């Protein structure tokens, strides 16, 4: 098997190849003056199994097009099978029709991979795994929640409360609490689909006072969800609050927004490279793709 680290995941792709001791196919890439993407695989892939690793964080349209082009190049030059690893899957939050006459964007993207004859698509903590049921393509959704939870076991935190800023994150929190122990809690969040404004409510009483809280969420985008949850937890008497997230999109001043709200730190994975991506998903990806070697 050859590993192709796409332009959006060069370091992560190289780490995976190193763990598995597999040959790399470097990718040449550039942007034409009019903004179009160009990619080229630098090695013959004929009759090989090829795994392309490319995350689709912003500029997500560019990263997606680069990925489509890499897959098509590999197929056209005779690759036996193409597996794509998309550590952060863009467009996954448009996973249903919220308002009439919208597309289900993630389904559109998956249909393209199907047409390109990708054998298997592997991603990590996709926003809604049910979307995979709509396509024939083999899809695997890995969870990096345990890796984040294990990071906190290496700290000296005691009296830990594992908390979800919305109901969607409760599954993550349950998974993390198996490793971290302690109690769990959650808020309920509503988002206005037009303005993007959020409203967060505490429906149940959880013992927050004097606890060290670790907030788990799949994505931090603008930081609004996490910052709101941090403020509410502070008001309820939490001692220290940490934010753990899989995909740190961290748009504009999201990180400062969360720290200014009172969080001690944001800890994230490297599905998206960022200043807080301290937990690597490379071993998780390597462990999964070695089954296909
Ligand atoms: C939404 O349900 C997700 O799980 C995240 O909570 C959301 O994407 C975070 O977005 P933001 O940081 O903009 O509030």
Tab-separated table of C-alpha atoms and ligand atoms in Angstrom:
chain	number	residue	atom	x	y	z
A	1	UNK	CA	0.000	0.000	0.000
A	2	UNK	CA	1.111	3.545	-0.795
A	3	UNK	CA	0.256	6.501	1.443
A	4	UNK	CA	-0.492	9.807	-0.258
A	5	UNK	CA	-0.408	12.750	2.145
A	6	UNK	CA	-2.595	15.397	0.493
A	7	UNK	CA	-1.592	19.083	0.628
A	8	UNK	CA	-3.962	19.683	3.572
A	9	UNK	CA	-2.543	16.833	5.694
A	10	UNK	CA	1.124	16.554	4.808
A	11	UNK	CA	2.410	16.108	8.371
A	12	UNK	CA	-0.369	13.800	9.486
A	13	UNK	CA	-0.031	11.666	6.336
A	14	UNK	CA	3.732	11.353	6.810
A	15	UNK	CA	3.251	10.318	10.457
A	16	UNK	CA	0.818	7.570	9.420
A	17	UNK	CA	3.245	6.286	6.751
A	18	UNK	CA	6.046	6.305	9.324
A	19	UNK	CA	4.021	4.346	11.897
A	20	UNK	CA	3.105	1.717	9.297
A	21	UNK	CA	6.471	1.839	7.541
A	22	UNK	CA	4.714	2.257	4.183
A	23	UNK	CA	6.024	4.064	1.083
A	24	UNK	CA	4.930	7.654	0.505
A	25	UNK	CA	3.728	9.292	-2.672
A	26	UNK	CA	4.493	12.996	-2.413
A	27	UNK	CA	1.998	15.323	-4.095
A	28	UNK	CA	2.885	18.363	-6.170
A	29	UNK	CA	0.260	21.061	-5.822
A	30	UNK	CA	-0.265	24.635	-6.905
A	31	UNK	CA	-2.998	27.151	-7.539
A	32	UNK	CA	-3.358	28.653	-11.001
A	33	UNK	CA	-3.643	32.463	-11.281
A	34	UNK	CA	-7.426	32.155	-11.664
A	35	UNK	CA	-7.722	30.147	-8.440
A	36	UNK	CA	-8.051	26.649	-9.912
A	37	UNK	CA	-6.230	23.765	-8.200
A	38	UNK	CA	-3.542	21.557	-9.695
A	39	UNK	CA	-2.237	18.325	-8.177
A	40	UNK	CA	0.130	15.640	-9.404
A	41	UNK	CA	1.162	12.339	-7.806
A	42	UNK	CA	4.923	12.013	-8.085
A	43	UNK	CA	5.066	8.229	-8.402
A	44	UNK	CA	3.525	5.412	-10.432
A	45	UNK	CA	0.616	3.859	-8.526
A	46	UNK	CA	-0.368	1.211	-11.096
A	47	UNK	CA	-1.771	-1.958	-9.483
A	48	UNK	CA	-1.183	-0.540	-5.997
A	49	UNK	CA	-3.579	0.022	-3.134
A	50	UNK	CA	-3.491	3.749	-2.450
A	51	UNK	CA	-4.578	5.565	0.698
A	52	UNK	CA	-4.979	9.315	0.303
A	53	UNK	CA	-5.038	11.348	3.535
A	54	UNK	CA	-6.531	14.793	3.122
A	55	UNK	CA	-8.495	16.777	5.692
A	56	UNK	CA	-11.106	19.240	4.420
A	57	UNK	CA	-10.837	22.189	6.799
A	58	UNK	CA	-10.942	25.739	5.323
A	59	UNK	CA	-10.432	26.519	2.524
A	60	UNK	CA	-12.653	23.439	2.393
A	61	UNK	CA	-13.689	23.824	-1.255
A	62	UNK	CA	-10.039	23.862	-2.334
A	63	UNK	CA	-9.184	20.896	-0.135
A	64	UNK	CA	-12.150	18.929	-1.458
A	65	UNK	CA	-11.335	19.630	-5.103
A	66	UNK	CA	-7.676	18.670	-4.477
A	67	UNK	CA	-8.926	15.408	-3.005
A	68	UNK	CA	-11.266	14.664	-5.935
A	69	UNK	CA	-8.389	15.351	-8.345
A	70	UNK	CA	-5.945	13.123	-6.415
A	71	UNK	CA	-8.460	10.251	-6.355
A	72	UNK	CA	-9.143	10.587	-10.064
A	73	UNK	CA	-5.432	10.754	-10.913
A	74	UNK	CA	-4.762	7.587	-8.887
A	75	UNK	CA	-7.680	5.750	-10.539
A	76	UNK	CA	-6.756	6.901	-14.056
A	77	UNK	CA	-3.179	5.719	-13.611
A	78	UNK	CA	-4.306	2.247	-12.627
A	79	UNK	CA	-4.433	2.176	-8.814
A	80	UNK	CA	-5.989	-1.117	-7.743
A	81	UNK	CA	-8.025	0.472	-4.943
A	82	UNK	CA	-8.317	3.941	-3.485
A	83	UNK	CA	-9.059	4.546	0.173
A	84	UNK	CA	-9.609	8.122	1.303
A	85	UNK	CA	-8.985	9.247	4.870
A	86	UNK	CA	-10.676	12.570	5.586
A	87	UNK	CA	-9.775	13.398	9.212
A	88	UNK	CA	-12.161	16.386	9.260
A	89	UNK	CA	-15.146	16.021	6.962
A	90	UNK	CA	-16.381	19.340	5.630
A	91	UNK	CA	-20.080	20.000	4.946
A	92	UNK	CA	-21.051	17.355	7.512
A	93	UNK	CA	-23.194	19.765	9.527
A	94	UNK	CA	-25.641	20.166	6.637
A	95	UNK	CA	-26.807	16.598	7.267
A	96	UNK	CA	-30.540	17.111	6.755
A	97	UNK	CA	-32.981	19.532	5.217
A	98	UNK	CA	-33.460	22.268	7.797
A	99	UNK	CA	-35.389	24.577	5.432
A	100	UNK	CA	-37.212	23.767	2.206
A	101	UNK	CA	-35.227	23.644	-1.061
A	102	UNK	CA	-31.808	23.080	0.536
A	103	UNK	CA	-29.410	20.286	-0.491
A	104	UNK	CA	-28.130	17.795	2.073
A	105	UNK	CA	-24.602	18.962	1.325
A	106	UNK	CA	-22.778	16.045	2.927
A	107	UNK	CA	-24.761	13.626	0.753
A	108	UNK	CA	-23.728	15.556	-2.358
A	109	UNK	CA	-20.060	15.194	-1.361
A	110	UNK	CA	-20.435	11.472	-0.614
A	111	UNK	CA	-22.115	10.888	-3.992
A	112	UNK	CA	-19.046	12.379	-5.702
A	113	UNK	CA	-16.733	9.934	-3.895
A	114	UNK	CA	-19.047	7.118	-4.929
A	115	UNK	CA	-18.884	8.225	-8.585
A	116	UNK	CA	-15.074	8.410	-8.366
A	117	UNK	CA	-15.143	4.745	-7.295
A	118	UNK	CA	-13.469	5.230	-3.955
A	119	UNK	CA	-13.391	1.864	-2.204
A	120	UNK	CA	-13.538	3.045	1.401
A	121	UNK	CA	-13.951	6.430	3.019
A	122	UNK	CA	-12.583	6.799	6.539
A	123	UNK	CA	-13.293	9.829	8.686
A	124	UNK	CA	-13.144	10.798	12.356
A	125	UNK	CA	-16.048	11.886	14.555
A	126	UNK	CA	-18.270	12.959	11.686
A	127	UNK	CA	-21.004	15.273	12.907
A	128	UNK	CA	-23.800	12.788	12.067
A	129	UNK	CA	-22.761	9.208	11.184
A	130	UNK	CA	-26.281	8.352	9.960
A	131	UNK	CA	-25.474	10.154	6.672
A	132	UNK	CA	-23.415	7.122	5.639
A	133	UNK	CA	-26.560	5.009	5.389
A	134	UNK	CA	-27.615	6.992	2.321
A	135	UNK	CA	-24.666	5.863	0.126
A	136	UNK	CA	-23.382	2.502	-1.093
A	137	UNK	CA	-19.762	3.525	-0.499
A	138	UNK	CA	-18.068	1.730	2.420
A	139	UNK	CA	-17.634	4.398	5.136
A	140	UNK	CA	-15.943	4.147	8.519
A	141	UNK	CA	-16.356	6.713	11.259
A	142	UNK	CA	-13.555	6.509	13.834
A	143	UNK	CA	-13.710	8.104	17.242
A	144	UNK	CA	-10.822	10.122	18.672
A	145	UNK	CA	-12.707	10.851	21.903
A	146	UNK	CA	-10.680	8.248	23.813
A	147	UNK	CA	-7.426	9.866	22.678
A	148	UNK	CA	-8.589	13.230	24.031
A	149	UNK	CA	-9.798	11.661	27.286
A	150	UNK	CA	-6.465	9.855	27.727
A	151	UNK	CA	-4.675	13.195	27.405
A	152	UNK	CA	-6.456	14.365	30.564
A	153	UNK	CA	-5.578	11.197	32.493
A	154	UNK	CA	-1.959	12.368	32.226
A	155	UNK	CA	-2.824	15.585	34.137
A	156	UNK	CA	-3.319	15.837	37.892
A	157	UNK	CA	-6.979	16.889	37.649
A	158	UNK	CA	-9.234	15.553	40.378
A	159	UNK	CA	-12.990	15.924	40.988
A	160	UNK	CA	-13.637	15.813	37.245
A	161	UNK	CA	-17.030	16.469	35.679
A	162	UNK	CA	-17.239	15.581	31.980
A	163	UNK	CA	-19.683	17.905	30.281
A	164	UNK	CA	-21.486	18.289	26.934
A	165	UNK	CA	-22.407	21.779	25.664
A	166	UNK	CA	-25.331	20.270	23.724
A	167	UNK	CA	-27.273	17.022	23.496
A	168	UNK	CA	-25.364	15.948	20.396
A	169	UNK	CA	-22.128	15.817	22.423
A	170	UNK	CA	-23.605	13.565	25.141
A	171	UNK	CA	-22.410	10.389	23.370
A	172	UNK	CA	-18.844	11.759	23.358
A	173	UNK	CA	-19.101	12.612	27.025
A	174	UNK	CA	-20.313	9.105	27.898
A	175	UNK	CA	-17.353	7.646	25.965
A	176	UNK	CA	-14.878	9.994	27.670
A	177	UNK	CA	-16.285	9.313	31.142
A	178	UNK	CA	-15.483	5.598	30.754
A	179	UNK	CA	-11.825	6.653	30.765
A	180	UNK	CA	-11.973	9.693	33.028
A	181	UNK	CA	-14.505	8.392	35.533
A	182	UNK	CA	-16.495	10.942	37.475
A	183	UNK	CA	-19.912	12.274	36.641
A	184	UNK	CA	-21.337	13.626	33.430
A	185	UNK	CA	-23.603	16.551	32.595
A	186	UNK	CA	-24.992	18.488	29.650
A	187	UNK	CA	-26.765	21.602	28.437
A	188	UNK	CA	-29.354	21.858	25.679
A	189	UNK	CA	-28.595	24.180	22.764
A	190	UNK	CA	-30.831	25.627	20.070
A	191	UNK	CA	-29.373	27.394	17.043
A	192	UNK	CA	-31.300	29.861	14.912
A	193	UNK	CA	-30.756	28.504	11.399
A	194	UNK	CA	-30.895	31.958	9.835
A	195	UNK	CA	-28.899	34.159	12.215
A	196	UNK	CA	-26.667	31.404	13.659
A	197	UNK	CA	-27.413	32.736	17.192
A	198	UNK	CA	-27.410	30.106	19.914
A	199	UNK	CA	-29.475	29.715	23.031
A	200	UNK	CA	-28.239	27.366	25.749
A	201	UNK	CA	-30.268	26.120	28.676
A	202	UNK	CA	-29.523	24.037	31.715
A	203	UNK	CA	-32.446	21.614	31.911
A	204	UNK	CA	-31.164	19.431	34.698
A	205	UNK	CA	-29.243	20.190	37.869
A	206	UNK	CA	-25.745	18.768	37.819
A	207	UNK	CA	-23.223	19.074	40.675
A	208	UNK	CA	-20.885	21.638	39.102
A	209	UNK	CA	-19.695	23.561	42.149
A	210	UNK	CA	-16.006	23.122	42.909
A	211	UNK	CA	-15.608	20.570	40.083
A	212	UNK	CA	-12.947	20.562	37.378
A	213	UNK	CA	-15.000	20.454	34.215
A	214	UNK	CA	-13.881	19.089	30.847
A	215	UNK	CA	-16.193	20.159	28.038
A	216	UNK	CA	-16.215	17.811	25.041
A	217	UNK	CA	-17.432	18.778	21.586
A	218	UNK	CA	-16.781	17.494	18.070
A	219	UNK	CA	-16.145	20.894	16.442
A	220	UNK	CA	-15.165	24.348	17.640
A	221	UNK	CA	-15.956	26.756	14.848
A	222	UNK	CA	-16.689	30.322	15.998
A	223	UNK	CA	-16.264	29.278	19.634
A	224	UNK	CA	-19.780	30.500	20.473
A	225	UNK	CA	-20.996	27.138	21.796
A	226	UNK	CA	-17.958	26.526	24.009
A	227	UNK	CA	-17.674	30.122	25.273
A	228	UNK	CA	-21.363	30.151	26.249
A	229	UNK	CA	-21.038	26.810	28.046
A	230	UNK	CA	-17.882	27.986	29.850
A	231	UNK	CA	-19.641	31.126	31.113
A	232	UNK	CA	-22.655	29.135	32.331
A	233	UNK	CA	-20.424	26.609	34.118
A	234	UNK	CA	-18.450	29.433	35.765
A	235	UNK	CA	-21.710	30.948	37.015
A	236	UNK	CA	-22.586	27.564	38.508
A	237	UNK	CA	-19.332	27.566	40.498
A	238	UNK	CA	-17.057	25.302	38.419
A	239	UNK	CA	-13.418	25.397	39.555
A	240	UNK	CA	-11.361	24.948	36.385
A	241	UNK	CA	-12.837	24.417	32.923
A	242	UNK	CA	-11.019	22.796	30.007
A	243	UNK	CA	-12.316	22.475	26.477
A	244	UNK	CA	-11.581	19.286	24.547
A	245	UNK	CA	-12.485	19.120	20.897
A	246	UNK	CA	-11.792	16.806	17.990
A	247	UNK	CA	-11.851	19.343	15.143
A	248	UNK	CA	-10.436	22.797	16.036
A	249	UNK	CA	-11.680	24.925	13.158
A	250	UNK	CA	-11.156	27.963	15.407
A	251	UNK	CA	-12.539	30.559	13.034
A	252	UNK	CA	-11.326	34.135	13.615
A	253	UNK	CA	-10.940	34.861	17.355
A	254	UNK	CA	-12.629	31.641	18.564
A	255	UNK	CA	-9.706	30.618	20.770
A	256	UNK	CA	-9.503	33.970	22.570
A	257	UNK	CA	-13.259	34.040	22.907
A	258	UNK	CA	-13.152	30.730	24.802
A	259	UNK	CA	-10.165	31.695	26.956
A	260	UNK	CA	-11.698	35.090	27.756
A	261	UNK	CA	-14.898	33.295	28.822
A	262	UNK	CA	-12.791	31.595	31.510
A	263	UNK	CA	-11.494	28.306	30.075
A	264	UNK	CA	-8.000	27.241	31.171
A	265	UNK	CA	-7.078	25.783	27.777
A	266	UNK	CA	-8.405	24.199	24.615
A	267	UNK	CA	-7.049	20.746	23.826
A	268	UNK	CA	-7.671	19.353	20.343
A	269	UNK	CA	-6.533	16.756	17.850
A	270	UNK	CA	-4.576	17.266	14.646
A	271	UNK	CA	-7.444	16.384	12.279
A	272	UNK	CA	-7.038	20.118	11.659
A	273	UNK	CA	-3.574	21.576	12.244
A	274	UNK	CA	-3.724	24.401	14.814
A	275	UNK	CA	-1.892	25.822	17.816
A	276	UNK	CA	-3.993	23.608	20.139
A	277	UNK	CA	-3.716	20.352	18.126
A	278	UNK	CA	-1.679	18.496	20.753
A	279	UNK	CA	-3.261	15.043	20.423
A	280	UNK	CA	-2.389	13.188	17.220
A	281	UNK	CA	-4.872	10.967	15.426
A	282	UNK	CA	-2.048	9.340	13.418
A	283	UNK	CA	-2.019	6.131	15.548
A	284	UNK	CA	-5.807	5.833	15.227
A	285	UNK	CA	-5.660	6.166	11.420
A	286	UNK	CA	-2.658	3.818	11.182
A	287	UNK	CA	-4.400	1.202	13.272
A	288	UNK	CA	-7.421	1.303	10.978
A	289	UNK	CA	-5.710	1.275	7.604
A	290	UNK	CA	-3.300	-1.501	8.524
A	291	UNK	CA	-6.331	-3.807	8.212
A	292	UNK	CA	-6.440	-2.915	4.508
A	293	UNK	CA	-2.709	-3.365	3.787
B	1	LIG	C1	-22.780	21.580	16.491
B	1	LIG	O1	-23.768	20.959	16.867
B	1	LIG	C2	-21.390	21.133	16.787
B	1	LIG	O2	-21.366	19.973	17.535
B	1	LIG	C3	-20.603	22.232	17.499
B	1	LIG	O3	-21.144	22.440	18.773
B	1	LIG	C4	-20.661	23.495	16.706
B	1	LIG	O4	-20.323	23.249	15.380
B	1	LIG	C5	-19.718	24.518	17.285
B	1	LIG	O5	-19.839	25.693	16.534
B	1	LIG	P1	-19.431	27.092	17.164
B	1	LIG	O6	-18.042	26.958	17.706
B	1	LIG	O7	-19.518	28.054	16.018
B	1	LIG	O8	-20.444	27.420	18.221
